[in-house]
Structure formats: C-alpha cells, structure tokens
PDB file of C-alpha atoms in Angstrom:
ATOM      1  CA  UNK G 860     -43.569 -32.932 -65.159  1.00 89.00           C
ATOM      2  CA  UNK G 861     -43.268 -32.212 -61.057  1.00 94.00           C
ATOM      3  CA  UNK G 862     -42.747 -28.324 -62.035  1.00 91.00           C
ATOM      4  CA  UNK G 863     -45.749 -27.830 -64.086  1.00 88.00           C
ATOM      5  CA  UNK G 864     -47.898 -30.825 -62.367  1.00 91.00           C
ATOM      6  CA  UNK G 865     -46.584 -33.221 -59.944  1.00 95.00           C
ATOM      7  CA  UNK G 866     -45.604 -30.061 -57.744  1.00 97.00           C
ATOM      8  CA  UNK G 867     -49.185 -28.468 -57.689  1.00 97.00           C
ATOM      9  CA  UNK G 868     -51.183 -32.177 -56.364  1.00 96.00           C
ATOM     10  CA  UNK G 869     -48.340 -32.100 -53.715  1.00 96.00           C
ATOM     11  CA  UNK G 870     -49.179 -28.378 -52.511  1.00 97.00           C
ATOM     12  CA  UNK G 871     -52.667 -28.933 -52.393  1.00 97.00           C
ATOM     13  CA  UNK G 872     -52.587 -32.428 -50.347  1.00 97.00           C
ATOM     14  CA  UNK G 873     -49.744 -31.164 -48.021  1.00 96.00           C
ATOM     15  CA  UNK G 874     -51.567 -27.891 -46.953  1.00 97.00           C
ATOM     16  CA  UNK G 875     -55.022 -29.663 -46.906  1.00 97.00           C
ATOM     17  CA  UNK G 876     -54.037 -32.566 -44.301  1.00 97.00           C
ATOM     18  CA  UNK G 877     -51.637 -29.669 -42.906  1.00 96.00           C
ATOM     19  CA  UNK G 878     -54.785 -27.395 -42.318  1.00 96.00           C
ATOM     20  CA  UNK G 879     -56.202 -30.622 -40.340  1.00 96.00           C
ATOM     21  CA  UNK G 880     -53.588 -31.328 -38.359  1.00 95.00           C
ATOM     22  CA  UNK G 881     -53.014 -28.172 -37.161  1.00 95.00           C
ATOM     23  CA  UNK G 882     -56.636 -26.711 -36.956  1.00 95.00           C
ATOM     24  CA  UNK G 883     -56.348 -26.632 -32.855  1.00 95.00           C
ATOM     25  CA  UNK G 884     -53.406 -24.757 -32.988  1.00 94.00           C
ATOM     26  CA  UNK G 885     -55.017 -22.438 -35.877  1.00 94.00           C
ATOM     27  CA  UNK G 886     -57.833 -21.873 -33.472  1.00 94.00           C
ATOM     28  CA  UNK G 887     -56.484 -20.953 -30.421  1.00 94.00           C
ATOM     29  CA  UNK G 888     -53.789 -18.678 -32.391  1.00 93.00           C
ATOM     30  CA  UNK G 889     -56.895 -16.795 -33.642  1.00 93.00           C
ATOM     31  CA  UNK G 890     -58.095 -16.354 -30.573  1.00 92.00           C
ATOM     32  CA  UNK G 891     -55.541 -15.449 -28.444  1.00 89.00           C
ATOM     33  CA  UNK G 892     -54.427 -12.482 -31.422  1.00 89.00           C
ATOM     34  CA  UNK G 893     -58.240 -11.836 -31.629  1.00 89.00           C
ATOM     35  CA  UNK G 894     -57.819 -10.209 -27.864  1.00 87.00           C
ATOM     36  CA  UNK G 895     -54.117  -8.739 -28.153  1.00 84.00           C
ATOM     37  CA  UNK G 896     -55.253  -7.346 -31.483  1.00 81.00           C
ATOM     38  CA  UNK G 897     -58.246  -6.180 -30.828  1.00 77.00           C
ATOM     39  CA  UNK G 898     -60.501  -7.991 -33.080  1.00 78.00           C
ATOM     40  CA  UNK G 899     -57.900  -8.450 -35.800  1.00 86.00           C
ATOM     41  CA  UNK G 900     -55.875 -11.838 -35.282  1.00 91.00           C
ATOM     42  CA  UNK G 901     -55.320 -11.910 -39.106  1.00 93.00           C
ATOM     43  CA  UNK G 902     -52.067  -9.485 -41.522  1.00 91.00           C
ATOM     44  CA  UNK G 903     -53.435  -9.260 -44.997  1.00 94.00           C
ATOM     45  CA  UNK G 904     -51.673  -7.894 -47.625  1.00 95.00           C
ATOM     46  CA  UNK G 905     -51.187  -7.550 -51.434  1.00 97.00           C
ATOM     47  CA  UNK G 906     -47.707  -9.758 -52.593  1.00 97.00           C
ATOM     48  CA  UNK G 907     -46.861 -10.680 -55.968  1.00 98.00           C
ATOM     49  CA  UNK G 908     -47.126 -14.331 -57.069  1.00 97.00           C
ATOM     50  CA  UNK G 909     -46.045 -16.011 -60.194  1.00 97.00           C
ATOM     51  CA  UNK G 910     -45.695 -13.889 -63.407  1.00 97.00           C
ATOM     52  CA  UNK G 911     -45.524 -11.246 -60.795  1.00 97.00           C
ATOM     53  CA  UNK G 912     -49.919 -11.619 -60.805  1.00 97.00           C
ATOM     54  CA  UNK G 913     -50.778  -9.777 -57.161  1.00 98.00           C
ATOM     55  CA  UNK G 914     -52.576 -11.890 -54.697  1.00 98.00           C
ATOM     56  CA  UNK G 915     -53.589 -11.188 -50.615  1.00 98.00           C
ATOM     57  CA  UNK G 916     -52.029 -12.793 -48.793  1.00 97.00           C
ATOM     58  CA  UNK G 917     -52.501 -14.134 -45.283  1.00 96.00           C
ATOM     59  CA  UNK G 918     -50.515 -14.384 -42.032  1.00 94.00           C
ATOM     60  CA  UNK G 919     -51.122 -14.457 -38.062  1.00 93.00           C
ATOM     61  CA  UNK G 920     -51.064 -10.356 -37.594  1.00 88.00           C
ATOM     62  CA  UNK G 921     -47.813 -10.371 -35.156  1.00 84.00           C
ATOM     63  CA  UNK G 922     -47.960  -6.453 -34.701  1.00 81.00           C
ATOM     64  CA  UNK G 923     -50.485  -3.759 -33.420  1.00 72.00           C
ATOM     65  CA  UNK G 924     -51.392  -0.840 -35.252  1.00 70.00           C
ATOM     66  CA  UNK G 925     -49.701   1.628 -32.465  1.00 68.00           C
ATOM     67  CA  UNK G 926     -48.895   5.178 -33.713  1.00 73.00           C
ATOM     68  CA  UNK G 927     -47.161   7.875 -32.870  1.00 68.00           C
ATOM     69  CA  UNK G 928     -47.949  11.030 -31.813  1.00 70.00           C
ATOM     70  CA  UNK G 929     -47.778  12.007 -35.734  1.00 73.00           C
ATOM     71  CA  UNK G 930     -50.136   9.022 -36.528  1.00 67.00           C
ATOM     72  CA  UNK G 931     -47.153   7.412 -37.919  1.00 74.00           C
ATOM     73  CA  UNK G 932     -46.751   3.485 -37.016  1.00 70.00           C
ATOM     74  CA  UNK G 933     -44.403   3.362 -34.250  1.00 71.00           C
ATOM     75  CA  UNK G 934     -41.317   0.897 -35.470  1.00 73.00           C
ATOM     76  CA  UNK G 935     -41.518  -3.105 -35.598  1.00 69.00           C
ATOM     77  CA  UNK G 936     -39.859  -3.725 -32.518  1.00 71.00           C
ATOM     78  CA  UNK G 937     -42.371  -2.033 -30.638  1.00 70.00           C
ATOM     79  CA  UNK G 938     -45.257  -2.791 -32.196  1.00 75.00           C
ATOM     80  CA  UNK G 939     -44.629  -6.708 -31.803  1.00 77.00           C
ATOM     81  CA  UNK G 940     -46.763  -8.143 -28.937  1.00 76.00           C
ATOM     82  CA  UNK G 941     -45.409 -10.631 -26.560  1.00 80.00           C
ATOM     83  CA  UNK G 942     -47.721 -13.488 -28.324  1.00 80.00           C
ATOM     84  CA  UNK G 943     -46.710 -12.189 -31.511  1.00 78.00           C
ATOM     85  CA  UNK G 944     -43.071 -12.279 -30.888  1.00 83.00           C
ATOM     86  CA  UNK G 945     -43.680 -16.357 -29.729  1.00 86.00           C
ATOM     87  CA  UNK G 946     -45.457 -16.588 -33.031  1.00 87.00           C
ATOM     88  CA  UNK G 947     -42.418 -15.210 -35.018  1.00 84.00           C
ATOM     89  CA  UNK G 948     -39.913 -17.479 -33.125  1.00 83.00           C
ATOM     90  CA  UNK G 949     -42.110 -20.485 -33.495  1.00 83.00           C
ATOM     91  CA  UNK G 950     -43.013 -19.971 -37.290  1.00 84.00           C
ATOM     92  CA  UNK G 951     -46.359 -20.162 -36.665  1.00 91.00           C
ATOM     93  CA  UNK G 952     -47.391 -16.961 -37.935  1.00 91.00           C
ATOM     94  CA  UNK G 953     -46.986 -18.688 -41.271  1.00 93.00           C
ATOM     95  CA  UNK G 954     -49.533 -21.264 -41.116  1.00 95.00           C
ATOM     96  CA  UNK G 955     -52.616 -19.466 -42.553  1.00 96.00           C
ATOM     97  CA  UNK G 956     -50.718 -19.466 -46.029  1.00 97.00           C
ATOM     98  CA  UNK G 957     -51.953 -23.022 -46.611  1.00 97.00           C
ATOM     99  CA  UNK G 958     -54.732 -20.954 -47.595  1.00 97.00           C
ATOM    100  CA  UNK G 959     -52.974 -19.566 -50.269  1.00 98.00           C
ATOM    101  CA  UNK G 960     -51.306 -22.741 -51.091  1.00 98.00           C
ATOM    102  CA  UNK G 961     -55.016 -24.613 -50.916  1.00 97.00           C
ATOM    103  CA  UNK G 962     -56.502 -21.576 -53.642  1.00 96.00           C
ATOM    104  CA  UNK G 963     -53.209 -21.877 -55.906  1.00 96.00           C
ATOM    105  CA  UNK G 964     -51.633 -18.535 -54.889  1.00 97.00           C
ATOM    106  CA  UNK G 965     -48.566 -19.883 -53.312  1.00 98.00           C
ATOM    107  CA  UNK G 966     -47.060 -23.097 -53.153  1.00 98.00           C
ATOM    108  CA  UNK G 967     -45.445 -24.931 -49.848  1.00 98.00           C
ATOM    109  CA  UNK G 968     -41.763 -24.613 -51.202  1.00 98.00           C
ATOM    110  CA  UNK G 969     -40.647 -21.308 -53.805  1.00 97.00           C
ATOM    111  CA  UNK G 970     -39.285 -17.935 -53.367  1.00 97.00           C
ATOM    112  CA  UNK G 971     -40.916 -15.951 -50.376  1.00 96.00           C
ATOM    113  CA  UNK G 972     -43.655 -13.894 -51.690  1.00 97.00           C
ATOM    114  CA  UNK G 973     -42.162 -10.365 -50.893  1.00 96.00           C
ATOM    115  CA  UNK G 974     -43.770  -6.526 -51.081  1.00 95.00           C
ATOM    116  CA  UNK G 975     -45.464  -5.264 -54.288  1.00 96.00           C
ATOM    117  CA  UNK G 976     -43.194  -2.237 -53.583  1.00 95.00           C
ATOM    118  CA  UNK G 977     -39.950  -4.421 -54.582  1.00 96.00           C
ATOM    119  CA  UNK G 978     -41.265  -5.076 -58.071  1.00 96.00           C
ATOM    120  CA  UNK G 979     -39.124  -1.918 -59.825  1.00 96.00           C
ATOM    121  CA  UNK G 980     -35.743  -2.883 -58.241  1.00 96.00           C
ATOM    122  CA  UNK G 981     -34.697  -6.044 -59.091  1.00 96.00           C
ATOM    123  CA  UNK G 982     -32.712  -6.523 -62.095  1.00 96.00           C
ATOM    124  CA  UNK G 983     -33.434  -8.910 -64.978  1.00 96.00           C
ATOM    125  CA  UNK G 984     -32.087 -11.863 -63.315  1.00 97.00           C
ATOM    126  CA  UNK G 985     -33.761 -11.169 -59.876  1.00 97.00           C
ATOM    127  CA  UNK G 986     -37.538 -11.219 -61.664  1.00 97.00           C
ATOM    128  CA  UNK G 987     -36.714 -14.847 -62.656  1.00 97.00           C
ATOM    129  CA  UNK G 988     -37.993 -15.521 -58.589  1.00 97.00           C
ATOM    130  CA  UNK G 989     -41.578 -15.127 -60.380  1.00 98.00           C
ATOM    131  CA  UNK G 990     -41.345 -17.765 -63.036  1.00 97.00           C
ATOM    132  CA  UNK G 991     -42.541 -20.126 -60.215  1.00 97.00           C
ATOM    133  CA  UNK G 992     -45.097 -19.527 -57.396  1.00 98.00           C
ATOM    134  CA  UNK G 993     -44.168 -18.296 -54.611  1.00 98.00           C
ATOM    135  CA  UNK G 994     -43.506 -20.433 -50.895  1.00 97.00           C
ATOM    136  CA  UNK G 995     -44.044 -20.926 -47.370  1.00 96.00           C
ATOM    137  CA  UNK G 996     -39.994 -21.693 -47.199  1.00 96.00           C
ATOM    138  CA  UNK G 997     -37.503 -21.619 -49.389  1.00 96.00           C
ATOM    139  CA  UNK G 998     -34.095 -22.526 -50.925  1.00 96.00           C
ATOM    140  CA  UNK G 999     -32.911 -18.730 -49.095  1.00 94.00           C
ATOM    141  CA  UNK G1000     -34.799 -19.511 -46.157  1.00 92.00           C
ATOM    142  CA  UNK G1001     -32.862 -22.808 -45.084  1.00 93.00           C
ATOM    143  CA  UNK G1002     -29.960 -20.597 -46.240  1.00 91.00           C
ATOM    144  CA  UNK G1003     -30.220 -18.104 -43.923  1.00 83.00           C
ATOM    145  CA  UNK G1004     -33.795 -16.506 -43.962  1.00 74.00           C
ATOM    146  CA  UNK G1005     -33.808 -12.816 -42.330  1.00 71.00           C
ATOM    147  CA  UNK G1006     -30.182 -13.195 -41.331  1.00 76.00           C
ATOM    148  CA  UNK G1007     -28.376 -12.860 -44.869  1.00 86.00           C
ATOM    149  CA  UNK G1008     -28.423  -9.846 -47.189  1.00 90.00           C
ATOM    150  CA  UNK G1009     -30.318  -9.311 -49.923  1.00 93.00           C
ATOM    151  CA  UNK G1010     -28.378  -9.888 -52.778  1.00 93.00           C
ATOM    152  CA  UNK G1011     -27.714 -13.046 -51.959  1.00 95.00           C
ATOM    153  CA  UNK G1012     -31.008 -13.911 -50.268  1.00 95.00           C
ATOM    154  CA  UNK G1013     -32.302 -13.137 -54.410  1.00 96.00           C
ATOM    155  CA  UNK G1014     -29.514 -15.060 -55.693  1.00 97.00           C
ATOM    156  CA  UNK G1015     -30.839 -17.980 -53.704  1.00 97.00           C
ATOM    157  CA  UNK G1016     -34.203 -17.618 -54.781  1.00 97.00           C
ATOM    158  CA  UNK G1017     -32.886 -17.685 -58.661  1.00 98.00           C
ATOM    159  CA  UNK G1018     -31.263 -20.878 -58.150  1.00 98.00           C
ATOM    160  CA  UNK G1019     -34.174 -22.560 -56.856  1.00 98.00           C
ATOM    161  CA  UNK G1020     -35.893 -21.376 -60.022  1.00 98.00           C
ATOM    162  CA  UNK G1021     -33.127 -22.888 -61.940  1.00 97.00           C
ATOM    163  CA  UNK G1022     -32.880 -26.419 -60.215  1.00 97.00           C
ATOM    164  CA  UNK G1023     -35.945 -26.488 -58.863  1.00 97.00           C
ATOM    165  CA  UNK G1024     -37.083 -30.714 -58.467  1.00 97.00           C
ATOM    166  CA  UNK G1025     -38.954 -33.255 -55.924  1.00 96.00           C
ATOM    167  CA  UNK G1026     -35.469 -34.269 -54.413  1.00 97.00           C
ATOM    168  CA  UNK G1027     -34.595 -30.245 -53.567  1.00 97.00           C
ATOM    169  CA  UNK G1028     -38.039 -29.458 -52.269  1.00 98.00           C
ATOM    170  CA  UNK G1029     -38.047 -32.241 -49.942  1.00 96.00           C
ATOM    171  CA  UNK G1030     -34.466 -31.051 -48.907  1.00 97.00           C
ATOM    172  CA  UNK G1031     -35.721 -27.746 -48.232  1.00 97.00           C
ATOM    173  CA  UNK G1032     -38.569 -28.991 -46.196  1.00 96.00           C
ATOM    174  CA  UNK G1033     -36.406 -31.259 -43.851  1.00 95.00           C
ATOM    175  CA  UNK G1034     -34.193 -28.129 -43.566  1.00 94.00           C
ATOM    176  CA  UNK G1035     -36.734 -25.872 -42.796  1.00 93.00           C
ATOM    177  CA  UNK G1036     -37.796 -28.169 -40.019  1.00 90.00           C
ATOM    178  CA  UNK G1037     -34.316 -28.068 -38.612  1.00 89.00           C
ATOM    179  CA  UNK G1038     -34.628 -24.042 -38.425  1.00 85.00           C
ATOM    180  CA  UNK G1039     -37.683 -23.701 -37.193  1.00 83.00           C
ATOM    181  CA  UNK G1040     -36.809 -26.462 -34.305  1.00 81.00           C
ATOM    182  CA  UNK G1041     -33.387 -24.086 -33.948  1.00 77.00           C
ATOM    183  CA  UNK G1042     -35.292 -20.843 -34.138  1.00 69.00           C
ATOM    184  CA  UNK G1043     -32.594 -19.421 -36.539  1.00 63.00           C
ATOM    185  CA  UNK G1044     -32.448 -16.453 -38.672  1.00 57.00           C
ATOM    186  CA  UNK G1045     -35.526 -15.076 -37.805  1.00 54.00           C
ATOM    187  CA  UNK G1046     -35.006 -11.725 -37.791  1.00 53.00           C
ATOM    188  CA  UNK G1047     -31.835  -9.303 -39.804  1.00 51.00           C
ATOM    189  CA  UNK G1048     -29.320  -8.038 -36.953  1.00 51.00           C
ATOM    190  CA  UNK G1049     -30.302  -4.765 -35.328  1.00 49.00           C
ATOM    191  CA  UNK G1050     -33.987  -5.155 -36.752  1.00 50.00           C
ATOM    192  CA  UNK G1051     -36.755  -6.744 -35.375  1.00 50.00           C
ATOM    193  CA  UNK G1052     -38.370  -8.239 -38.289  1.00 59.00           C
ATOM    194  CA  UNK G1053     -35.945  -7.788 -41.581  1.00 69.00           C
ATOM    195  CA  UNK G1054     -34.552  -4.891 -43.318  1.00 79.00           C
ATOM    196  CA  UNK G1055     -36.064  -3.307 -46.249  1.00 84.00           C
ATOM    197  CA  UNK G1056     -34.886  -4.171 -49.796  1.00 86.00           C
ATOM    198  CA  UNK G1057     -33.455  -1.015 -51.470  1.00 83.00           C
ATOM    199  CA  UNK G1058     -32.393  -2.318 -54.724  1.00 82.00           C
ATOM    200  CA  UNK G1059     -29.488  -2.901 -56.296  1.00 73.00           C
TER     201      UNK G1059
END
C-alpha cells in the first residue's frame, strides 16, 4: 500500500510545503544564476523515470556554456562558477526537482534519475532501478553518492527497489540530512562533478 499509494500523498505534501518553505531561497538562487548565467539560472534535461518513460527534468544550472576554441564545452571543472560550486556543496542545486516530484515525475526518495544515454548498458538486474520513480536522494546516495563506483552505486539502487518501505525512506531522508550538513561525496575523486557510466 505505501509503494503504490501511501508513498505518492507523501511526495506531493513534502515537496509542496518544501516549495514554501524554501521559496526565498528558490528566489534569490534564481537570481543570483540569472546574472552568472546569463539569463539562464535553470539545467534542463531529458532523464528517464519509471518504466524508463523520459521526462525533463529540472536543476539550478551550476555550469556555463564556455567552449573551446573547437566549440567544444570546455570540461566540468572549469565550467563550474563560484556560486555554482556553493550550490553543489550545499545541495541546493537540487531543490527545483520538487517540481518534478509536485507533477509525478520523480519522487523525494528512489534511484537518482540518471542520463537517457545509460539506458543500453545496464544489465537485466540494473533496469530494475526503473520499476519505481526516480528521487531527489537515495538508498546510494546516503551510501556514498558521487564518491563510490558504479557498480555498486546500481547495486544500491536495486536494493532500494527490493526493500523499498516508509521506515527505509525516512532512514534515507535523516541520512541524507547528515550528508548534506557534512558536505560528503559530492563529487567522484579526480572529477569535478562524477564520472561517466561506461557499462558493465
């Protein structure tokens, strides 16, 4: 009953009262990125949710669009702004996706929505992450978030599939508090964001 019920009146209450409560913060965020960004303060992009259905979905836009001389983008590290590298460490570049929770994209706790691009290399067992919608944090996240590899980052999301319950995803969300408070695992060692997912 929580998984197919319970768990959906929960995301939609939580992100509504956690869109209030942290409107000032969602407004000045806006426009602070507004001016580094140049007039875009928002990342949008295409992520699969459950049954691997493809949704947009929406973060604080940590990164400028800086090329190269090639017009290539120039890597993470130095595309990520000053404000956007507070953002990052303070987990606030997550906070639009209570829009996503509010339309029924993503939920507060499940697997982290990850690229379109990823869809072909997991194996059987890996696709199971989609049986659920996707999160804001997650079982791998409290685990370790950027800073494990990921086999086992996908391993973790499985078993929250598995054991997924009230009781776990209020676990994961006093966990995630601790992280965020501690800053940890934000970002893969020698990368400034996290490494790319090559398959198995």
């Amino acid at each position: 009953m929580y998984r197919n019920f319970v768990k959906r009146i929960f995301d939609f209450c939580f992100a509504f009262f956690g869109l209030l409560f942290l409107s000032p913060i969602f407004i000045v965020l806006t426009i602070s990125l507004l001016i580094v960004n140049r007039g875009t303060p928002f990342f949008l992009q295409r992520r699969p949710g459950r049954n691997e259905m493809l949704f947009t979905i929406i973060k604080f836009k940590t990164m400028h669009d800086g090329c190269d001389a090639s017009g290539e983008l120039l890597p993470d590290a130095e595309r990520l702004t000053t404000v956007g590298r507070f953002i990052r460490k303070s987990s606030l570049d997550e906070i639009p996706q209570l829009l996503n929770v509010l339309k029924g994209d993503m939920s507060i706790v499940g697997p982290r929505p990850l690229l379109e691009a990823y869809l072909p290399l997991y194996n059987a067992t890996q696709k199971r992450r989609h049986e659920v919608r996707p999160g804001i944090t997650g079982w791998a996240q409290v685990n370790g978030r950027n800073g494990i590899k990921w086999d086992i980052k996908l391993q973790y999301d499985v078993w929250y599939v598995t054991h997924l319950s009230f009781l776990l995803d209020c676990n994961i969300l006093y966990l995630t508090l601790l992280k965020v408070l501690k800053r940890e695992g934000i970002s893969q060692e020698g990368h400034a964001t996290a490494e790319a997912f090559k398959g198995n």
